[in-house]
Coordinates of C-alpha atoms in Angstrom, one line a residue:
X2 CA -20.5 44.2 -4.2
X3 CA -21.3 41.9 -1.4
X4 CA -23.2 40.5 -4.6
X5 CA -20.9 39.5 -6.6
X6 CA -18.5 38.3 -3.4
X7 CA -21.0 35.6 -2.5
X8 CA -21.7 34.3 -6.1
X9 CA -17.7 34.4 -6.5
X10 CA -17.1 31.7 -3.2
X11 CA -20.8 30.1 -3.5
X12 CA -19.1 28.8 -7.4
X13 CA -15.4 28.4 -6.0
X14 CA -17.5 25.9 -3.9
X15 CA -19.3 23.8 -6.2
X16 CA -15.8 24.2 -8.6
X17 CA -14.2 22.2 -5.2
X18 CA -17.3 19.9 -5.2
X19 CA -17.8 18.8 -8.5
X20 CA -13.7 17.7 -8.2
X21 CA -13.5 13.8 -7.8
X22 CA -10.2 13.0 -5.7
X23 CA -7.9 10.6 -6.9
X24 CA -5.0 8.5 -5.4
X25 CA -1.5 7.5 -6.3
X26 CA 0.8 5.4 -4.9
X27 CA 4.6 5.9 -5.9
X28 CA 7.4 3.4 -5.1
X29 CA 10.3 5.7 -4.6
X30 CA 13.8 5.4 -4.9
X31 CA 16.4 6.4 -3.6
X32 CA 15.6 6.8 -0.1
X33 CA 18.0 5.9 2.6
X34 CA 16.5 8.1 5.6
X35 CA 13.5 10.0 7.4
X36 CA 14.9 13.1 6.4
X37 CA 15.1 11.5 2.7
X38 CA 10.8 10.9 2.9
X39 CA 10.8 14.9 4.5
X40 CA 11.9 15.9 1.4
X41 CA 9.5 13.5 -0.5
X42 CA 6.9 14.6 0.9
X43 CA 7.6 18.1 0.6
X44 CA 8.6 17.9 -3.2
X45 CA 4.4 16.2 -3.5
X46 CA 2.9 19.0 -1.5
X47 CA 4.8 21.6 -4.1
X48 CA 2.9 20.0 -7.2
X49 CA -0.7 21.9 -8.3
X50 CA -4.0 19.8 -6.8
X51 CA -1.7 17.5 -4.6
X52 CA -4.4 17.7 -1.5
X53 CA -2.4 15.9 0.9
X54 CA 0.6 13.3 1.0
X55 CA 1.7 10.3 3.1
X56 CA 5.5 8.6 2.6
X57 CA 6.1 5.3 4.1
X58 CA 9.7 5.2 4.0
X59 CA 10.0 1.1 5.3
X60 CA 7.8 0.7 2.0
X61 CA 9.9 3.1 -0.3
X62 CA 6.1 4.9 -1.0
X63 CA 4.4 7.9 -1.9
X64 CA 0.0 8.1 -1.3
X65 CA -0.2 10.8 -2.6
X66 CA -4.3 12.7 -3.6
X67 CA -4.8 15.0 -5.5
X68 CA -7.1 16.5 -7.8
X69 CA -7.5 14.5 -10.9
X70 CA -8.3 17.9 -13.7
X71 CA -5.4 19.8 -11.7
X72 CA -2.2 17.0 -11.5
X73 CA -1.5 13.5 -13.0
X74 CA 0.9 11.1 -12.1
X75 CA 4.0 11.6 -14.5
X76 CA 3.3 15.7 -12.6
X77 CA 3.8 13.5 -9.7
X78 CA 6.7 11.4 -10.1
X79 CA 8.6 14.2 -12.7
X80 CA 8.5 16.2 -8.7
X81 CA 10.3 13.2 -7.1
X82 CA 12.5 13.2 -9.8
X83 CA 13.4 16.3 -9.2
X84 CA 13.6 16.4 -5.9
X85 CA 16.4 13.7 -6.6
X86 CA 14.5 10.6 -5.8
X87 CA 13.1 8.7 -9.2
X88 CA 9.4 7.3 -8.4
X89 CA 7.2 4.7 -10.9
X90 CA 3.6 4.7 -10.4
X91 CA 2.7 1.4 -7.9
X92 CA 1.5 -1.4 -9.7

């Protein structure tokens, strides 16, 4: 049992190392107050594969670090749309 657990933990560690984190910046609309930025952040944090979210209320952007195997920018923009804040990938 101990050997199986050690093997499983090692496999999970190696899988985590294999995934290269990616970053995307979204331009977010309808953020009118600081509470809006919190709602945007929470909606993105719930998305599968998201490692970190930083929302800049002044610039109306969200910077998301995510696992490219589990999330794509289209899913992240959909997460903000579902929360009432349309977004697009920053160009």
